[in-house]
Short mmCIF file of C-alpha atoms in Angstrom, two decimals:
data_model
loop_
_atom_site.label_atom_id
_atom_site.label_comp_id
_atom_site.label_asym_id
_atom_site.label_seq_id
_atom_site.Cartn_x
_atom_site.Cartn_y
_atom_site.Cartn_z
CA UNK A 286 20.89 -2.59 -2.24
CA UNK A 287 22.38 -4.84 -0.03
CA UNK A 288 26.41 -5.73 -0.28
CA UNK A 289 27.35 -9.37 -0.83
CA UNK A 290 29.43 -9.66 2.02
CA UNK A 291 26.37 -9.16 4.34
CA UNK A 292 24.50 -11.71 1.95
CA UNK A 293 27.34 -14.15 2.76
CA UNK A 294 26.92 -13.77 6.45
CA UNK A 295 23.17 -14.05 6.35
CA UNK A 296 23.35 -17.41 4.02
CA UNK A 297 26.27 -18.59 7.34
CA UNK A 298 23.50 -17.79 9.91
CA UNK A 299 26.01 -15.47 11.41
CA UNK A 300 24.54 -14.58 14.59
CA UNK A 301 25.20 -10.83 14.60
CA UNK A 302 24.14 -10.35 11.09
CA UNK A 303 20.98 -12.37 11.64
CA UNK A 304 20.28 -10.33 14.82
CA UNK A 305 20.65 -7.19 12.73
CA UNK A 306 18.09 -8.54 9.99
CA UNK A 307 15.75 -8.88 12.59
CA UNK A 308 16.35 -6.07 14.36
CA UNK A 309 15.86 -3.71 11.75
CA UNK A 310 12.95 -4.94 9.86
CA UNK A 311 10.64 -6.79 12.02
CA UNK A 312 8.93 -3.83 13.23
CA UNK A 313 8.18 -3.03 9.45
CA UNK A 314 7.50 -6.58 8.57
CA UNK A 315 4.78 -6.56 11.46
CA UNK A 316 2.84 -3.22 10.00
CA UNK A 317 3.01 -4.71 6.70
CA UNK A 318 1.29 -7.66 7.31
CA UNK A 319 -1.59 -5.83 9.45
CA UNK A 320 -1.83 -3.09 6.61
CA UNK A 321 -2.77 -6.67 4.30
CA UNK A 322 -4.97 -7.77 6.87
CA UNK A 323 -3.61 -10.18 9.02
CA UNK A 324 -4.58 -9.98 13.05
CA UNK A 325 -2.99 -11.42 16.09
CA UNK A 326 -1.07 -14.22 16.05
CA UNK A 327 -1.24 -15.16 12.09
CA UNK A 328 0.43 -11.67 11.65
CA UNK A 329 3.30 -12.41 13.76
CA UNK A 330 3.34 -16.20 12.32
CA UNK A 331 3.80 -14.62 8.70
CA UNK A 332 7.01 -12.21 9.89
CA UNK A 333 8.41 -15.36 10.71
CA UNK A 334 7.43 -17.40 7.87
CA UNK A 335 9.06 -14.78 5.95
CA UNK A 336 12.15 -14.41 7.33
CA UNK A 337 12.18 -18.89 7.63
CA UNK A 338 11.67 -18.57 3.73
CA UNK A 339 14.67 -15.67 3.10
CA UNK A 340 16.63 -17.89 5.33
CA UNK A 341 16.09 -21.33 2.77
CA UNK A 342 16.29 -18.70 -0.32
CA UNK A 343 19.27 -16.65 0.31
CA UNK A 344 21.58 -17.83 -2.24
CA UNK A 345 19.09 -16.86 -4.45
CA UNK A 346 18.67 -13.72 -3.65
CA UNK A 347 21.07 -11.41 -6.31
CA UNK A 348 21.19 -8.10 -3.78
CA UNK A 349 19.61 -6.18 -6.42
CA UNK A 350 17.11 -4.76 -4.08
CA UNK A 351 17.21 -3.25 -0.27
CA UNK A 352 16.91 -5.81 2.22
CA UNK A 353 13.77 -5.08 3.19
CA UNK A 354 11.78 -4.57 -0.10
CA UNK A 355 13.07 -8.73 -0.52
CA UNK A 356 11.28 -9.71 2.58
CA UNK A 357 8.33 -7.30 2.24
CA UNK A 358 8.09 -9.64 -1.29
CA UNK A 359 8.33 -12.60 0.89
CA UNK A 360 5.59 -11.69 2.76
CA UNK A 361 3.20 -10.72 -0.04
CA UNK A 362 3.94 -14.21 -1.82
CA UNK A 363 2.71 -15.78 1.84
CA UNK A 364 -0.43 -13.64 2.02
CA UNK A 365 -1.36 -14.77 -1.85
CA UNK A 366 -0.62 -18.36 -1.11
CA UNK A 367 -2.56 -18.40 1.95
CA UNK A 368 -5.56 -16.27 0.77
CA UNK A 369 -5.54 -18.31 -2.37
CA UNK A 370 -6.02 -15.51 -4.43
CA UNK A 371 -5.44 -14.42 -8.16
CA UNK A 372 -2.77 -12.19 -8.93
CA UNK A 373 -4.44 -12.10 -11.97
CA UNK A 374 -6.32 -8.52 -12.23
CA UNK A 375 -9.80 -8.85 -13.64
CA UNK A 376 -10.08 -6.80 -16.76
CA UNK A 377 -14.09 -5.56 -15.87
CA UNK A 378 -13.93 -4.33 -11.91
CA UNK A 379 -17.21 -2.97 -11.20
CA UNK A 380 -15.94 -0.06 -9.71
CA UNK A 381 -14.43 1.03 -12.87
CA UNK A 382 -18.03 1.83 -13.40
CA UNK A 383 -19.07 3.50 -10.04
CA UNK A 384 -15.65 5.76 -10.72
CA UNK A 385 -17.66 6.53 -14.52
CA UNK A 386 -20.90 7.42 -13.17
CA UNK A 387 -18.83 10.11 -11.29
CA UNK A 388 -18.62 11.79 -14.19
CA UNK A 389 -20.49 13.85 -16.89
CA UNK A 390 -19.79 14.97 -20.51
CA UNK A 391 -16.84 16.60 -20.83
CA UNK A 392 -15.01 14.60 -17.79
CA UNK A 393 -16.20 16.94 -15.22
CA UNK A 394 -17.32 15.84 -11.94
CA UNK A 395 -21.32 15.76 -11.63
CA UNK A 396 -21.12 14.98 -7.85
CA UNK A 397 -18.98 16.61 -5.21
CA UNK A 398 -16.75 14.44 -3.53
CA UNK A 399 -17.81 14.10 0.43
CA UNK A 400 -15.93 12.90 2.71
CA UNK A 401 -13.03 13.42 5.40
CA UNK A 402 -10.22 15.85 4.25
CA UNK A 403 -8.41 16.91 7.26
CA UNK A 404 -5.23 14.39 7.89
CA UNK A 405 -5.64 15.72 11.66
CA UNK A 406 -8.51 13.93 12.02
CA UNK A 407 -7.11 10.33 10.97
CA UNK A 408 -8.16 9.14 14.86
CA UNK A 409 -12.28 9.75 13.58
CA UNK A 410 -11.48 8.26 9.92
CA UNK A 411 -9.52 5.30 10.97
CA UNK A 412 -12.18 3.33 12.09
CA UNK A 413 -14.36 3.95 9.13
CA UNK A 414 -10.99 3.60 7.15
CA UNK A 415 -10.64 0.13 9.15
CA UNK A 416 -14.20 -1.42 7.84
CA UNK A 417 -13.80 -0.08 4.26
CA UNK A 418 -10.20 -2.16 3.30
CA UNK A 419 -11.95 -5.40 3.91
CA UNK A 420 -14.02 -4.48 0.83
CA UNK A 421 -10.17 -4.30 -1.24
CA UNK A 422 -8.93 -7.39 -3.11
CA UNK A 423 -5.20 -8.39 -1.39
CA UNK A 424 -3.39 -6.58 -4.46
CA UNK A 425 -5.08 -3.56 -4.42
CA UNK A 426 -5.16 -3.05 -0.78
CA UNK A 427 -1.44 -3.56 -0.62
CA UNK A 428 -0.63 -1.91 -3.27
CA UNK A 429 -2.59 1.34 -1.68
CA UNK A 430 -1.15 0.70 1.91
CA UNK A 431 2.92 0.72 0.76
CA UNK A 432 1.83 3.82 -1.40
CA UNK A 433 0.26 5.98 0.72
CA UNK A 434 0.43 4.75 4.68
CA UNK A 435 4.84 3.76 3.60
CA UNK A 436 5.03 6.26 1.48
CA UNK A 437 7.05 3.74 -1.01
CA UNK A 438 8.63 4.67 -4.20
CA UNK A 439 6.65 2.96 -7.93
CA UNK A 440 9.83 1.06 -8.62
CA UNK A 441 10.07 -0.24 -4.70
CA UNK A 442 5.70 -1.31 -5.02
CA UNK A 443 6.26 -2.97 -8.75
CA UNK A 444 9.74 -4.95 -7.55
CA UNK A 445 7.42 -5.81 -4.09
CA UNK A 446 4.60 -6.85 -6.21
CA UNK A 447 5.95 -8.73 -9.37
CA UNK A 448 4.03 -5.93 -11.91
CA UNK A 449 4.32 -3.02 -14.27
CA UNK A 450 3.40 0.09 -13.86
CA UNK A 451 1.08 0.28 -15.53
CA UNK A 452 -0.68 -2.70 -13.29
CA UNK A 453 0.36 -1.02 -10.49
CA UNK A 454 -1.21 2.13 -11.78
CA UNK A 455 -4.85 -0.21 -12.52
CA UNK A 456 -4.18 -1.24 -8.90
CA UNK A 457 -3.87 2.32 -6.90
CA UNK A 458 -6.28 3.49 -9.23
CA UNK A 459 -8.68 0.89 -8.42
CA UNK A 460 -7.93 1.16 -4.77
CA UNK A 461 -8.06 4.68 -4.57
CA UNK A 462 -12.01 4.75 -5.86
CA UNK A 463 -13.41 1.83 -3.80
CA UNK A 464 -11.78 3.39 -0.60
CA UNK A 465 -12.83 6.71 -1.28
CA UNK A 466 -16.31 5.71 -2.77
CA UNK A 467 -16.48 3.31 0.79
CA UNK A 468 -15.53 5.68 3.19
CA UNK A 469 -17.50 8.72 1.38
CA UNK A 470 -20.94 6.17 2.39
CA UNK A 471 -19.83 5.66 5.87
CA UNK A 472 -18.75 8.89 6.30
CA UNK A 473 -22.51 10.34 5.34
CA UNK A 474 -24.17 7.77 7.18
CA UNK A 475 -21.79 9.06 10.62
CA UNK A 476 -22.31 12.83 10.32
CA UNK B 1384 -0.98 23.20 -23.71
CA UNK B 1385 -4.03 21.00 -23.82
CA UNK B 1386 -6.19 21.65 -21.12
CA UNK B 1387 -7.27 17.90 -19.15
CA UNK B 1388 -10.49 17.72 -17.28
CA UNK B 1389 -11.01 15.88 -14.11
CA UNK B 1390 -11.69 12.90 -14.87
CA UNK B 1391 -8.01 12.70 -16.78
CA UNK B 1392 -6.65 14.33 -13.99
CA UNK B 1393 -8.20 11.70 -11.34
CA UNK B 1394 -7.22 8.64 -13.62
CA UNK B 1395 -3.64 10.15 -13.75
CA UNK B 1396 -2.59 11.52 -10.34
CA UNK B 1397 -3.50 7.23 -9.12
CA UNK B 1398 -0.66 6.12 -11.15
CA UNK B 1399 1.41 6.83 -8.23
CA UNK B 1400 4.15 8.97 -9.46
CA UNK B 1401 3.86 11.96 -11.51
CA UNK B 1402 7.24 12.18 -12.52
CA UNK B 1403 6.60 9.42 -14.96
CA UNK B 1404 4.70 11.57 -16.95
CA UNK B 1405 6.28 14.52 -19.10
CA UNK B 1406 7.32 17.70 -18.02
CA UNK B 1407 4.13 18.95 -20.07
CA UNK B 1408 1.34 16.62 -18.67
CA UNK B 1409 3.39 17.16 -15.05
CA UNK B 1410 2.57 21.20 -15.66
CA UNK B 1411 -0.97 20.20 -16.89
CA UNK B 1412 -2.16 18.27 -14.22
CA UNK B 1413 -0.25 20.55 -11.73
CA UNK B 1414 -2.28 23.34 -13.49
CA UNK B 1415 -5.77 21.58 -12.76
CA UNK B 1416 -5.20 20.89 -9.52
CA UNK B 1417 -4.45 24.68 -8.95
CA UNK B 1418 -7.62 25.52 -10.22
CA UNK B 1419 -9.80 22.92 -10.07
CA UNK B 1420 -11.12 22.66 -5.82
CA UNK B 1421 -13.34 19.37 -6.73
CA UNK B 1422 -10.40 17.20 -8.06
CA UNK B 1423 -7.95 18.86 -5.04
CA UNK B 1424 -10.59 17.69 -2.48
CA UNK B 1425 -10.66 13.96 -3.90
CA UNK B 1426 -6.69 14.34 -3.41
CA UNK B 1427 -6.91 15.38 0.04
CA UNK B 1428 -9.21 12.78 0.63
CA UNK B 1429 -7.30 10.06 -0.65
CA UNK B 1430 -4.14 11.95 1.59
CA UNK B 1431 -6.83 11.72 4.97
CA UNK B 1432 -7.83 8.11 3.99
CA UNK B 1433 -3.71 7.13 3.85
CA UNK B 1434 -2.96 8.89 7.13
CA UNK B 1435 -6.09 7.65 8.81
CA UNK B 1436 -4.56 3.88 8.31
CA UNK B 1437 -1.33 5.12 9.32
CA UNK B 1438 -2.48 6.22 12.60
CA UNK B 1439 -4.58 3.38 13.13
CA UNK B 1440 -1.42 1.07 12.35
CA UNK B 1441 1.36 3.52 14.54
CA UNK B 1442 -1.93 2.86 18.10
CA UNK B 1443 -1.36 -1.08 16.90
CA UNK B 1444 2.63 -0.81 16.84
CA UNK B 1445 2.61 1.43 19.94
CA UNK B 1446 0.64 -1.23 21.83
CA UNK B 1447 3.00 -4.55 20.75
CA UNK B 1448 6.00 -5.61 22.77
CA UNK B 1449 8.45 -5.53 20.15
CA UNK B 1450 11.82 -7.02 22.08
CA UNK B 1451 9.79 -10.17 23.09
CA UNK B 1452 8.51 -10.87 19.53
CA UNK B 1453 12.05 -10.32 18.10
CA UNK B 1454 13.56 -12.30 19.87
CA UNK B 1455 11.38 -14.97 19.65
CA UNK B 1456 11.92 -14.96 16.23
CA UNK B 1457 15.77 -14.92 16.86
CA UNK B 1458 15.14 -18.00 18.69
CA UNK B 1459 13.26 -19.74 15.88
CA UNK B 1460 14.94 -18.80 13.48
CA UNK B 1461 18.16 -20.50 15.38
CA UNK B 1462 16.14 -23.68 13.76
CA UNK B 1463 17.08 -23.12 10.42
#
């Protein structure tokens, strides 16, 4: 939540409240947009498209939410835009399927699940980690990265993403098998 | 108590949060998990996959001259 009095200031351009705003969420601003893909310069360009954009839309902006769940919204409307893609979620995903096959009568697992396991080892799984969320659609792999790299609350990732939870939970859910199902291929091919 | 096999368990525990679910199912799944070392390893893969992107993210953010690009946004923003 963010008080209205600090909303005021913002929409005046006050100089010490802007300085704050900056100050205080550019860092996360910066890890968001590389945990949706963006590299070099375009991610710093889109941290300050964002903040241009809260600037123009302040008076709009009710408070209702932290500060910086707004502008993380800001910056996943950007990404869409400039990716061009559908928020829409497809109903068939093919690896609705792949996550099936997984499976044998009764729901029990017919395969063992292989892959890394041990969080101390992120500095071996990152790079495999790095090739496999190019294969995730922007909404998924967003969706996956606030979850489990920002450790964000369900009602923070549905306000940041304009859905349910129930999308959201199509989304992680999603994510969550064509990461694991990715990484489980590299990860046999490596060792 | 209605036992729920792994695949329910999988499809559930990717909704994010558990405590949207009942105290029951919340028990339930809790209960699989205890017992259950195939659908605990997917977990703890999922876990390694998250923290594997966090550390490759925290070596990016280590590496960036923060100040500089703040206040170059300071400055542009001054436009507006």
């Amino acid at each position: 939540m963010i008080d209205k009095n600090s909303l005021a200031l913002l929409n005046a351009r006050d100089k010490a409240a802007l300085t704050a705003a900056v100050n205080e969420n550019t860092a996360t601003l910066l890890r968001v947009a590389w945990g949706m893909g963006w590299v070099g310069t375009e991610a710093e360009d889109i941290v300050q498209q964002t903040f241009v954009t809260f600037l123009q839309t302040v008076p709009n902006f009710e408070g209702r939410s932290s500060l910086r769940t707004y502008l993380i919204g800001i910056l996943y409307k950007k990404s869409l835009e400039k990716r061009r893609a559908s928020t829409r979620e497809e109903a068939v995903d093919p690896i609705d399927q792949v996550f099936e096959k997984r499976f044998g009568i009764a729901g029990l697992w017919n395969t063992f699940p292989r892959g890394p396991e041990d969080e101390a080892a992120s500095r071996e799984t990152a790079v495999i980690v790095e090739q496999c969320i190019e294969n995730l659609p922007l909404d998924q792999r967003t969706a996956f990265y606030l979850k489990e790299v920002e450790h964000q609350p369900t009602e923070t990732l549905c306000n940041i993403l304009g859905i349910t939870t129930t999308h959201l939970g199509v989304l992680l859910f999603r994510a969550r098998n064509r990461l694991r199902e990715c990484v489980q291929r590299k990860w046999g091919k490596n060792g | 108590m209605n036992p729920l096999n792994c695949k329910e368990v999988t499809t559930r525990m990717a909704m994010g949060d558990l405590n949207q679910f009942s105290l029951k199912d919340r028990m339930t799944i809790r209960f699989h998990l205890a017992i259950c070392l195939i659908c605990r390893r997917y977990e703890r893969q999922i876990k390694a996959i998250g923290s594997a992107w966090r550390y490759s993210i925290g070596q990016k953010l280590d590496s960036k001259d923060l100040p500089s690009l703040k206040s170059r946004l300071l400055h542009e923003l001054d436009k507006f």
